[in-house]
């Protein structure tokens, strides 16, 4: 008889309610030691590795990679007693799947969760286990983990080095940083040919998280709203000059004054004359909803993927307030802390593809919105300028390209062109904003 | 050009911190910080640092297993804490932050007691007078004022400058770099200086106040601030246990002799996140952490011990066994910590419970006895 122990998902970050399983380090049948890392989970706060509280043999994993699990729910079951050892009279604890979730995820694990015997590293079940693992293409999961410190493990992971193949030269047979680097150099050229067995020709990445969300939103948008995209090339030298002037002013001293701020401002001003671009299509009610407020979405590329948080009430903000709001929004997005609330309720979107060095693109609408403006890189370009005498010459100027996509159900070419030309006009001659 | 968020103000150039044991484990001397090696027990320093690290590692695992609500890791700061603690005499009083597990260990506290606060079974965990080690203080910088208050008492009891080694007493107050920006800390410095109090402020500058780097908090090294208050400041390599020991000995000796306060800045690094609920990778470059990991305080002491043959192999073998025993003691002890008595917060707030509080206590006990309500989580 064996003694199954369930490890319930703890709250690892003060008040979390769930976690997503990123990767299991063990499989049913594996022998685990106390504190051996068994799983990596991601919570709203951080990705963390969880160590096993029990020594024994894994009998079941209760969650799949990519799935979410509520705090307090069973994560893994581990048999802590080897077969035929029931005679020692140790208290056996049966799984308690219905144990209530704890407010902060810790506290008494009911029953005799006391001292447990340590076990040797040798597998107790099925001598063929190591071979099974190798066949399954996971040579890193052998029972004897090579000794290496966590930063070294991290380095190996980053360089794609399998620690079991590395020759250890460190004290006590541990693998050092240098060992990993050497191994990386040794294996790198061999890995280049495509048909190498060790390196598959394809990598399959599960679709989830931000990628999944983005994909669903883009498909919904592209196949619901008939898109039209228009382009314009504009000399923004005057805006760049204005930007320098404003950046030097005392009240803007602590803010980053970016070109994006002026593109956003120009869009907000021009939008006032084209209310159709700030509307939505209500299919159920058969109504067009004109919005008398602007929640300006700004697309941000983050480590976790594309997020589009929006600045609420952007049309009523001063330039300084808008600069602050944009700075906060991008900082929050980059830190991975954008809340769902920040991403809902947008009415129009601005996307700055120029940061990637390209001229422009054909943006796809954020679902439910009527228009999206893409801004390209601002470059020094030759431009035809006319002086006061009407003489023309070519000058180097700051030039950019804008692309506006709109929902043809809500707007026609006339409104779209009006808005795009309006934005371009203000960027070319910011003084017109005074009108 | 206007400063941007990515370009903090430049900090003033400064001398490197004083170091006696370099990162390869080589010893040197420094006229500013004399240390008689005959008075230093290297094996004990190594043992305490190793066991402190194991305590920390085990506590993190217990948190990840749901046994603790939170744990603030001291990894990387073992030399600073163990070095400072070994300079103490029995009667000296320590005022810790919530991260001084190494000092607690050296003062002889039951390591399991350290877990209680983080398991939520106690609001304190130990008798501050039993080991002359005050309770952990969670409010940043608050303990500096408590320390100064205690030092005022010593002053009034004539417990300094008598020349009697069993009577002369000093206070050792721990703080982090973040606390330097707190009002309390500055009040404590002002008061300690004005009254020439027997207190040593030991600042572990671990570079990060949660996510705020030291560079956005100060333009000068912490130790330089002391001059403005009117007492000596010394800057040592916080990953060098000998420099930390020597600086703290010197400062405590001055305090006990009636020479007044000192600020010690131990330049070190918090290798883990602020607590187990924090993700340092969101604000800290990995290269920086790796750079500091290469200056590990334990590795350099071990390298020294091995290269000089100051200890035998038995030292390391015995230590491994002690580590395993400590881990087992923590795992078992943690789960056996007694659940708190629901009445205890009421009973310990006033010497005599006022009538209205007594009424609240009755209602609270009644509420607790009914168990969780529908829709409520336990």
PDB file of C-alpha atoms in Angstrom, chain A residues 7 10-14 17 34-35 43-53 100-103 105-109 113-116 118 149 151 177 247 253-254 256 304 327 335-337, chain B residues 2-6 54 57-58 60-70 75 118-120 211 275-279 282-283 286 290 293-294 299 302 324 328 331-332 335-336 339 377-378:
ATOM      1  CA  UNK A   7      -0.033  19.107  -3.023  1.00  0.00           C
ATOM      2  CA  UNK A  10      -0.522  27.463  -2.940  1.00  0.00           C
ATOM      3  CA  UNK A  11      -0.903  31.212  -3.150  1.00  0.00           C
ATOM      4  CA  UNK A  12       2.679  32.167  -3.879  1.00  0.00           C
ATOM      5  CA  UNK A  13       2.107  35.908  -4.033  1.00  0.00           C
ATOM      6  CA  UNK A  14      -0.083  37.337  -1.272  1.00  0.00           C
ATOM      7  CA  UNK A  17      -6.509  33.341  -6.803  1.00  0.00           C
ATOM      8  CA  UNK A  34      11.703  17.080  -1.074  1.00  0.00           C
ATOM      9  CA  UNK A  35      12.205  20.554  -2.581  1.00  0.00           C
ATOM     10  CA  UNK A  43       0.584  34.106 -11.644  1.00  0.00           C
ATOM     11  CA  UNK A  44      -0.551  37.666 -12.118  1.00  0.00           C
ATOM     12  CA  UNK A  45       2.627  38.661 -10.296  1.00  0.00           C
ATOM     13  CA  UNK A  46       5.416  36.414 -11.477  1.00  0.00           C
ATOM     14  CA  UNK A  47       6.496  33.133 -12.980  1.00  0.00           C
ATOM     15  CA  UNK A  48       7.698  30.892 -10.153  1.00  0.00           C
ATOM     16  CA  UNK A  49       8.998  27.359  -9.743  1.00  0.00           C
ATOM     17  CA  UNK A  50       7.323  25.252  -7.090  1.00  0.00           C
ATOM     18  CA  UNK A  51       9.342  22.747  -5.069  1.00  0.00           C
ATOM     19  CA  UNK A  52       7.817  19.461  -3.958  1.00  0.00           C
ATOM     20  CA  UNK A  53       6.866  19.278  -0.288  1.00  0.00           C
ATOM     21  CA  UNK A 100     -11.733  24.472   0.728  1.00  0.00           C
ATOM     22  CA  UNK A 101      -9.578  27.159  -0.834  1.00  0.00           C
ATOM     23  CA  UNK A 102      -7.672  29.133   1.739  1.00  0.00           C
ATOM     24  CA  UNK A 103      -7.816  32.892   1.739  1.00  0.00           C
ATOM     25  CA  UNK A 105      -3.340  29.816   0.321  1.00  0.00           C
ATOM     26  CA  UNK A 106      -1.395  28.497   3.274  1.00  0.00           C
ATOM     27  CA  UNK A 107      -2.113  27.266   6.735  1.00  0.00           C
ATOM     28  CA  UNK A 108      -2.781  23.874   8.190  1.00  0.00           C
ATOM     29  CA  UNK A 109      -2.769  21.029   5.723  1.00  0.00           C
ATOM     30  CA  UNK A 113       1.479  16.238   7.295  1.00  0.00           C
ATOM     31  CA  UNK A 114       4.431  15.929   9.588  1.00  0.00           C
ATOM     32  CA  UNK A 115       7.793  14.321   9.186  1.00  0.00           C
ATOM     33  CA  UNK A 116       8.408  12.243   6.116  1.00  0.00           C
ATOM     34  CA  UNK A 118      13.809  10.714   2.995  1.00  0.00           C
ATOM     35  CA  UNK A 149      23.623  26.493  -9.532  1.00  0.00           C
ATOM     36  CA  UNK A 151      22.098  31.055 -12.587  1.00  0.00           C
ATOM     37  CA  UNK A 177      29.232  28.925 -16.250  1.00  0.00           C
ATOM     38  CA  UNK A 247      10.408  69.583 -24.387  1.00  0.00           C
ATOM     39  CA  UNK A 253      10.643  69.043 -17.813  1.00  0.00           C
ATOM     40  CA  UNK A 254       9.942  65.718 -16.124  1.00  0.00           C
ATOM     41  CA  UNK A 256       9.217  62.383 -22.184  1.00  0.00           C
ATOM     42  CA  UNK A 304       4.317  39.127 -23.634  1.00  0.00           C
ATOM     43  CA  UNK A 327       3.965  57.645 -20.372  1.00  0.00           C
ATOM     44  CA  UNK A 335       6.117  46.105 -17.058  1.00  0.00           C
ATOM     45  CA  UNK A 336       3.405  43.597 -17.938  1.00  0.00           C
ATOM     46  CA  UNK A 337       0.971  45.174 -15.500  1.00  0.00           C
TER      47      UNK A 337
ATOM     48  CA  UNK B   2      15.270  67.742 -19.662  1.00  0.00           C
ATOM     49  CA  UNK B   3      16.121  64.666 -17.637  1.00  0.00           C
ATOM     50  CA  UNK B   4      14.188  61.562 -18.605  1.00  0.00           C
ATOM     51  CA  UNK B   5      13.023  58.636 -16.549  1.00  0.00           C
ATOM     52  CA  UNK B   6      15.733  56.462 -17.986  1.00  0.00           C
ATOM     53  CA  UNK B  54      20.202  27.173   4.162  1.00  0.00           C
ATOM     54  CA  UNK B  57      16.555  28.583   1.040  1.00  0.00           C
ATOM     55  CA  UNK B  58      14.344  26.294   3.101  1.00  0.00           C
ATOM     56  CA  UNK B  60      11.578  30.067   0.366  1.00  0.00           C
ATOM     57  CA  UNK B  61      10.703  26.442  -0.420  1.00  0.00           C
ATOM     58  CA  UNK B  62       8.168  26.420   2.426  1.00  0.00           C
ATOM     59  CA  UNK B  63       6.588  29.575   1.008  1.00  0.00           C
ATOM     60  CA  UNK B  64       6.393  27.991  -2.451  1.00  0.00           C
ATOM     61  CA  UNK B  65       4.731  24.976  -0.866  1.00  0.00           C
ATOM     62  CA  UNK B  66       2.044  27.120   0.714  1.00  0.00           C
ATOM     63  CA  UNK B  67       3.345  26.842   4.275  1.00  0.00           C
ATOM     64  CA  UNK B  68       4.341  30.510   4.597  1.00  0.00           C
ATOM     65  CA  UNK B  69       2.462  33.521   3.301  1.00  0.00           C
ATOM     66  CA  UNK B  70       5.610  35.425   2.469  1.00  0.00           C
ATOM     67  CA  UNK B  75      20.492  35.657  -0.083  1.00  0.00           C
ATOM     68  CA  UNK B 118       5.465  34.803   7.950  1.00  0.00           C
ATOM     69  CA  UNK B 119       3.107  31.900   8.572  1.00  0.00           C
ATOM     70  CA  UNK B 120       0.690  34.224  10.289  1.00  0.00           C
ATOM     71  CA  UNK B 211      12.097  48.229  -7.449  1.00  0.00           C
ATOM     72  CA  UNK B 275      10.107  39.012  -1.209  1.00  0.00           C
ATOM     73  CA  UNK B 276       8.577  35.825  -2.547  1.00  0.00           C
ATOM     74  CA  UNK B 277       5.648  37.955  -3.807  1.00  0.00           C
ATOM     75  CA  UNK B 278       7.907  40.082  -6.002  1.00  0.00           C
ATOM     76  CA  UNK B 279       9.329  39.463  -9.477  1.00  0.00           C
ATOM     77  CA  UNK B 282      10.522  43.053 -14.203  1.00  0.00           C
ATOM     78  CA  UNK B 283      12.786  45.874 -13.074  1.00  0.00           C
ATOM     79  CA  UNK B 286      19.788  39.932 -15.414  1.00  0.00           C
ATOM     80  CA  UNK B 290      24.800  37.733 -12.492  1.00  0.00           C
ATOM     81  CA  UNK B 293      26.304  36.538  -8.019  1.00  0.00           C
ATOM     82  CA  UNK B 294      29.946  36.279  -9.050  1.00  0.00           C
ATOM     83  CA  UNK B 299      32.060  31.430  -2.097  1.00  0.00           C
ATOM     84  CA  UNK B 302      35.027  29.096   1.300  1.00  0.00           C
ATOM     85  CA  UNK B 324      20.229  18.832   6.353  1.00  0.00           C
ATOM     86  CA  UNK B 328      14.364  19.100   8.478  1.00  0.00           C
ATOM     87  CA  UNK B 331      10.118  21.820   7.671  1.00  0.00           C
ATOM     88  CA  UNK B 332       8.785  19.901  10.635  1.00  0.00           C
ATOM     89  CA  UNK B 335       4.012  22.760  10.214  1.00  0.00           C
ATOM     90  CA  UNK B 336       3.858  22.315  13.977  1.00  0.00           C
ATOM     91  CA  UNK B 339      -2.375  28.282  15.613  1.00  0.00           C
ATOM     92  CA  UNK B 377     -13.537  31.666   1.970  1.00  0.00           C
ATOM     93  CA  UNK B 378     -11.762  30.158   4.899  1.00  0.00           C
TER      94      UNK B 378
END
